[in-house]
Tab-separated table of C-alpha atoms in Angstrom:
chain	number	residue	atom	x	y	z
S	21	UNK	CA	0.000	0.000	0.000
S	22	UNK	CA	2.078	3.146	-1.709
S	23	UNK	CA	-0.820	5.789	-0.208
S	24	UNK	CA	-0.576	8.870	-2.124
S	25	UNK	CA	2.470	9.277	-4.811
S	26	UNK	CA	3.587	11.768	-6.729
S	27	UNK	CA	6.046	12.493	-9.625
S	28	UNK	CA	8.599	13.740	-10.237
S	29	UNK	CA	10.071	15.104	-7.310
S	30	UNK	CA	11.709	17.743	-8.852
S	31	UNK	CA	11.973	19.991	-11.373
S	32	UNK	CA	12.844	22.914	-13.061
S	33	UNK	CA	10.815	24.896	-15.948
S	34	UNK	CA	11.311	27.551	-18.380
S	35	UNK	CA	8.973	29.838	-18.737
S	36	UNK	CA	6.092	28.989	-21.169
S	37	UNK	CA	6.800	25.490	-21.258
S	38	UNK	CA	4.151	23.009	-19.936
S	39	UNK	CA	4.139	19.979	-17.466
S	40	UNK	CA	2.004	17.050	-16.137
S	41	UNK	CA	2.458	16.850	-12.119
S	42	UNK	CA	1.059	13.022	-11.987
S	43	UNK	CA	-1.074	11.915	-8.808
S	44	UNK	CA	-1.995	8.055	-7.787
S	45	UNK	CA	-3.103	6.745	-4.691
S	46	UNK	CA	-3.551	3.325	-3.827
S	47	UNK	CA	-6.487	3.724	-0.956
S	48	UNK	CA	-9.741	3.670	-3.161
S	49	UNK	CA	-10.222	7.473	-2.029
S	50	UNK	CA	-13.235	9.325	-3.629
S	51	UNK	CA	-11.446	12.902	-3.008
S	52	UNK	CA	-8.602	14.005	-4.483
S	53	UNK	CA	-6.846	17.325	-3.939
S	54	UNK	CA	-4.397	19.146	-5.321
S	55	UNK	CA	-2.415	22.187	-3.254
S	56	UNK	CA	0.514	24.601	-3.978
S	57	UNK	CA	2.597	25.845	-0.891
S	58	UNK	CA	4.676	29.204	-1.505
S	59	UNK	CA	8.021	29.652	0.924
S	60	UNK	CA	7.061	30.279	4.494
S	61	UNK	CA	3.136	30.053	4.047
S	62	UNK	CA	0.227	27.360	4.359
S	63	UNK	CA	-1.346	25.642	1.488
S	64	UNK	CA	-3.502	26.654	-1.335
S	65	UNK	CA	-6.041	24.450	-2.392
S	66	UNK	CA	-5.946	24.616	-6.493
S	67	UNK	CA	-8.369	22.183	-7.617
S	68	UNK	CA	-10.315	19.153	-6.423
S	69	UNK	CA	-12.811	16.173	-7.094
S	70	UNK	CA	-15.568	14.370	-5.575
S	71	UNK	CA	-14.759	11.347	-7.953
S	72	UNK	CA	-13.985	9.854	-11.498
S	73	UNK	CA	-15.432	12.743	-13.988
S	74	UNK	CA	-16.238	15.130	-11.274
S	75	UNK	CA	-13.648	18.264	-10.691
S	76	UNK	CA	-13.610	21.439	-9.036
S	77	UNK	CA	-12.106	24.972	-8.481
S	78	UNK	CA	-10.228	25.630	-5.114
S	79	UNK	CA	-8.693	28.766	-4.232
S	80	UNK	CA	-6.009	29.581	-6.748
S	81	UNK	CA	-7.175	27.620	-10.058
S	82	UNK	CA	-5.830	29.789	-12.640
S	83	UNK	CA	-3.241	28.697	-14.963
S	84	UNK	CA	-3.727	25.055	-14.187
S	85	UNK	CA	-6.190	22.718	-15.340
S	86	UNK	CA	-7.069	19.299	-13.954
S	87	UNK	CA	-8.846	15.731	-15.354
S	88	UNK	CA	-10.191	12.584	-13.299
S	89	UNK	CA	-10.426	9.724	-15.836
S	90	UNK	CA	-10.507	6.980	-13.145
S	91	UNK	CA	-10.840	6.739	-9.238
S	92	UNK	CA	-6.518	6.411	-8.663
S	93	UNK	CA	-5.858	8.975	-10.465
S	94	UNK	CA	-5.628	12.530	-10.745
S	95	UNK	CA	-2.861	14.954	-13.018
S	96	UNK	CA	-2.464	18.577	-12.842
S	97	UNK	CA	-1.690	20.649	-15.800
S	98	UNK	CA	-0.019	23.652	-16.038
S	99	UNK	CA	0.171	25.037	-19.990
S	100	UNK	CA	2.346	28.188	-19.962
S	101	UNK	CA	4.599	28.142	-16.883
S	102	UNK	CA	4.924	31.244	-15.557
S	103	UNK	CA	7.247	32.354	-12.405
S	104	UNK	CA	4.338	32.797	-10.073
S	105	UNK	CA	4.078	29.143	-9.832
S	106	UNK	CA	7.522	28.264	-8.543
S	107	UNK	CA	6.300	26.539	-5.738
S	108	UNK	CA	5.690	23.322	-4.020
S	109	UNK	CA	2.843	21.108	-5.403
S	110	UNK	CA	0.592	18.520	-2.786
S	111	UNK	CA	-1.391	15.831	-3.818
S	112	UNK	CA	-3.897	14.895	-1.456
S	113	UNK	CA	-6.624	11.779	-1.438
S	114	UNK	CA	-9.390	11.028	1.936
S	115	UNK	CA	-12.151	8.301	1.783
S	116	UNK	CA	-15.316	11.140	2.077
S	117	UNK	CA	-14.518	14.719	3.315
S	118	UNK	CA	-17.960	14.970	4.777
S	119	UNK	CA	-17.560	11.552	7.119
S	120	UNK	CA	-14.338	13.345	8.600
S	121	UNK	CA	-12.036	11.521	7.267
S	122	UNK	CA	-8.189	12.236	7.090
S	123	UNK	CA	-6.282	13.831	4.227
S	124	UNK	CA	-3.542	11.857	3.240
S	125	UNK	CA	-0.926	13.900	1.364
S	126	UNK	CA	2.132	12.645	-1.387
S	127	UNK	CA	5.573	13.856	-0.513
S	128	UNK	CA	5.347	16.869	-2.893
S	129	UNK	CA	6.613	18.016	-6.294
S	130	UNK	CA	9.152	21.153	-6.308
S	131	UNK	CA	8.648	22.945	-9.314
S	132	UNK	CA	10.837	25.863	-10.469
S	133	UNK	CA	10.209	28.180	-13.413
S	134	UNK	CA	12.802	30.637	-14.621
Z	28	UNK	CA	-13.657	31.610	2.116
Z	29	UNK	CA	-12.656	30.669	5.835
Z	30	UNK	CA	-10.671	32.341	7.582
Z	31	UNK	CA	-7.924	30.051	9.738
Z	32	UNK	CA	-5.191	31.544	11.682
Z	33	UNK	CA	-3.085	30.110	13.765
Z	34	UNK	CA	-0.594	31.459	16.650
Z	35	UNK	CA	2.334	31.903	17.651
Z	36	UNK	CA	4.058	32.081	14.256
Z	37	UNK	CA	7.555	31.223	15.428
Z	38	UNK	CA	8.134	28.809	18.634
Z	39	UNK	CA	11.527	27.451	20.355
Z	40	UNK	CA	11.146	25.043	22.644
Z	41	UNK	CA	13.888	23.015	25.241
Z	42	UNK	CA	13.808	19.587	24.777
Z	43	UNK	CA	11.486	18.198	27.748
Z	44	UNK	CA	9.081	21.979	27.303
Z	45	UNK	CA	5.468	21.400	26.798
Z	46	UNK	CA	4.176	23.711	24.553
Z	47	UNK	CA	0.191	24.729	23.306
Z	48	UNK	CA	-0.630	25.674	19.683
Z	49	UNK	CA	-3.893	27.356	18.814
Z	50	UNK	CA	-5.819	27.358	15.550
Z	51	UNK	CA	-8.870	30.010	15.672
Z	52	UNK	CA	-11.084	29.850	12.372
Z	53	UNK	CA	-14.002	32.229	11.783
Z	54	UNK	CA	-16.684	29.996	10.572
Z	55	UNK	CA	-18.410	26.723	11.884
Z	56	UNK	CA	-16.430	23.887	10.783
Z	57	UNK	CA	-17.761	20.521	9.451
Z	58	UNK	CA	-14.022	18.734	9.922
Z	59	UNK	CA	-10.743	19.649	11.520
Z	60	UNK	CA	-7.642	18.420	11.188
Z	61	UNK	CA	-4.036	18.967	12.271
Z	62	UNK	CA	-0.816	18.163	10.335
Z	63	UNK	CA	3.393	18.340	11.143
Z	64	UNK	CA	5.596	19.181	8.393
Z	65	UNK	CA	8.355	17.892	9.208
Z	66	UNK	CA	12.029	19.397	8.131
Z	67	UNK	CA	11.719	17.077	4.949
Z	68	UNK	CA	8.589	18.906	3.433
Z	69	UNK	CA	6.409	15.732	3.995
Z	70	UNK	CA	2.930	16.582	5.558
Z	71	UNK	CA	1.762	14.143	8.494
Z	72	UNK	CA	-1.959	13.629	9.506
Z	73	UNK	CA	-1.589	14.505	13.591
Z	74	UNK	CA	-6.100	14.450	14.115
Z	75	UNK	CA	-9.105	14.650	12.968
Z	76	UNK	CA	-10.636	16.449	15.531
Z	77	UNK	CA	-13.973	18.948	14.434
Z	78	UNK	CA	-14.730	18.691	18.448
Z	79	UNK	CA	-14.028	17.481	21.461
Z	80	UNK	CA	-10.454	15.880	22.940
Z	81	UNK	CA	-8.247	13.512	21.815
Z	82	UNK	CA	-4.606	12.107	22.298
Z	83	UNK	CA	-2.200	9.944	21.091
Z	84	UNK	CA	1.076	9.450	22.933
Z	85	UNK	CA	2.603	12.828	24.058
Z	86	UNK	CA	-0.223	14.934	21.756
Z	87	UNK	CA	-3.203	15.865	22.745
Z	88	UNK	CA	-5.908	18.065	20.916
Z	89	UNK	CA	-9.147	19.907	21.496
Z	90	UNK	CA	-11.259	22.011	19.327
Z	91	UNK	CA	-14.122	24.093	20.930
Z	92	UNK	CA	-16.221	24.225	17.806
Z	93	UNK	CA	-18.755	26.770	19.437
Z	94	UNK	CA	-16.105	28.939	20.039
Z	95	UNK	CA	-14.076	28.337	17.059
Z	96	UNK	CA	-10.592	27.382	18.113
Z	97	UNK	CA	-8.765	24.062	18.469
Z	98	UNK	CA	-5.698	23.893	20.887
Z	99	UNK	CA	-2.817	20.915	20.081
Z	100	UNK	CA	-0.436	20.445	23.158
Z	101	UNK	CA	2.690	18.993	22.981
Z	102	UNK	CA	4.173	17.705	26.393
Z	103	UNK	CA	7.982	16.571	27.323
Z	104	UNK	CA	8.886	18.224	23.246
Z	105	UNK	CA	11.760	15.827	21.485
Z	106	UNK	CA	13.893	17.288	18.664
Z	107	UNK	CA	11.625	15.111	15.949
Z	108	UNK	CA	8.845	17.312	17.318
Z	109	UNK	CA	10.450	20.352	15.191
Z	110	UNK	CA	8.660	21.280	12.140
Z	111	UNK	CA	5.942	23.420	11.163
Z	112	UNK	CA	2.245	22.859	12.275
Z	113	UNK	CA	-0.538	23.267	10.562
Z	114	UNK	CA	-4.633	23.548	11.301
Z	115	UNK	CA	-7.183	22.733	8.579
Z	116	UNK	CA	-10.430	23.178	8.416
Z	117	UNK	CA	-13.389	22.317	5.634
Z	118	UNK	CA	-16.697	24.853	6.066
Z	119	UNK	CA	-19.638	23.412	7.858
Z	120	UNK	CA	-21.621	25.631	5.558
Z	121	UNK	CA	-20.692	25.871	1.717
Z	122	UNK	CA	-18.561	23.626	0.176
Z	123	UNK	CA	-17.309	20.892	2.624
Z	124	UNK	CA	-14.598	19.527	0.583
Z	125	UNK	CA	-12.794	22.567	0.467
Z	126	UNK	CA	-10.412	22.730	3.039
Z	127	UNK	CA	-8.827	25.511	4.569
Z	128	UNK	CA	-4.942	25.864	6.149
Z	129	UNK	CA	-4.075	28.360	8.271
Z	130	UNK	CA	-0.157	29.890	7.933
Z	131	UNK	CA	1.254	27.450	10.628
Z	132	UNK	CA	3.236	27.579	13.692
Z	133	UNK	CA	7.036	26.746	13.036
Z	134	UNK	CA	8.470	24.596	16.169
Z	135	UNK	CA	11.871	24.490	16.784
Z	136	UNK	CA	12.913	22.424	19.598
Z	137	UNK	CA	16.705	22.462	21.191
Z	138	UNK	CA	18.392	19.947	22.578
């Protein structure tokens, strides 16, 4: 049982050019969540989805874009880096956010863009 | 959206201190949850606490949901306690699937 994983680890952008941050989780989770976490501050949720087909706007959605083919996984886009989104990406899965249950989070993608 | 802040910022503990960390949020909550970052960036479920008390080992946590605040205690702090904390919370009202961090509380504890 992997949980929540992410790739890649790292890496590093130019501007313009566009990535895939990949998200699987092994747990059967209906929610999936991804969040971006700037130097020094909390997270931001970007997008998220109730399940396979369903996604949603968080907080900071713009320039990204999101799909949900099947239940494990769930990709984030991002078509014309841009500096502003030099940051550290979260993945994030939990059985049913209205039960209470717990987030469980990958160990994080560090993008940079220059 | 929600509004989660948490307090102090900045901590520094002895090894052995017991410390109190304390999330305030400005809506009712439908779930609450505490994480540790620890030094290596990963993020660490520490409750799931939208009321009430619970502990596990030297943690303990309570949220007052009618007066909007959860408190996590550490006791007897160890070096792996260091780290930043963070409080999350998903709107009772609105969109419950939408959670909400607060800035977080960075612990550094001293040998």
């Amino acid at each position: 049982n992997a949980g929540v994983t992410q790739t890649p680890k790292f890496r590093i952008l130019k501007i313009g050019q566009s990535m895939t941050l990949q998200c699987a989780q092994d747990m059967n989770h209906n929610y999936m969540y991804w969040y971006r976490q700037d130097p020094g501050m909390g997270l931001k949720l970007i997008y998220y989805s109730v399940g396979a087909g369903i996604t949603d706007k968080g907080e900071v959605p713009n320039g990204y874009n999101v799909s949900r083919s099947t239940t494990e996984d769930f990709p984030l886009r991002l078509e014309l880096a841009a500096p502003s989104q030099t940051s550290v990406y979260f993945c994030a899965s939990s059985y049913s956010a209205q039960g209470g249950s717990p987030l469980h989070f990958g160990n994080g993608t560090r993008l940079t863009v220059t | 959206g929600i509004q989660v802040e948490q307090s102090p910022p900045d901590l520094i503990l002895q090894e052995g201190a017991n410390s109190t960390l304390r999330c305030n949020f400005s809506d009712s909550v439908n779930n609450l949850q505490w994480f540790h970052q620890n030094p290596w960036g990963q993020l660490i479920n520490l409750f799931y606490i939208p009321s009430g008390t619970k502990q596990n080992g030297r943690l303990s946590a309570t949220t007052v949901a009618t007066e909007r605040y959860s408190l996590l205690y550490i006791s007897s702090s160890q070096t792996t306690d260091s780290g930043v904390y963070f409080c999350a919370v998903a709107p009772l009202n609105g969109n419950f699937n939408k959670f909400y961090f607060g800035s977080g509380t960075k612990l550094n504890v001293k040998p």
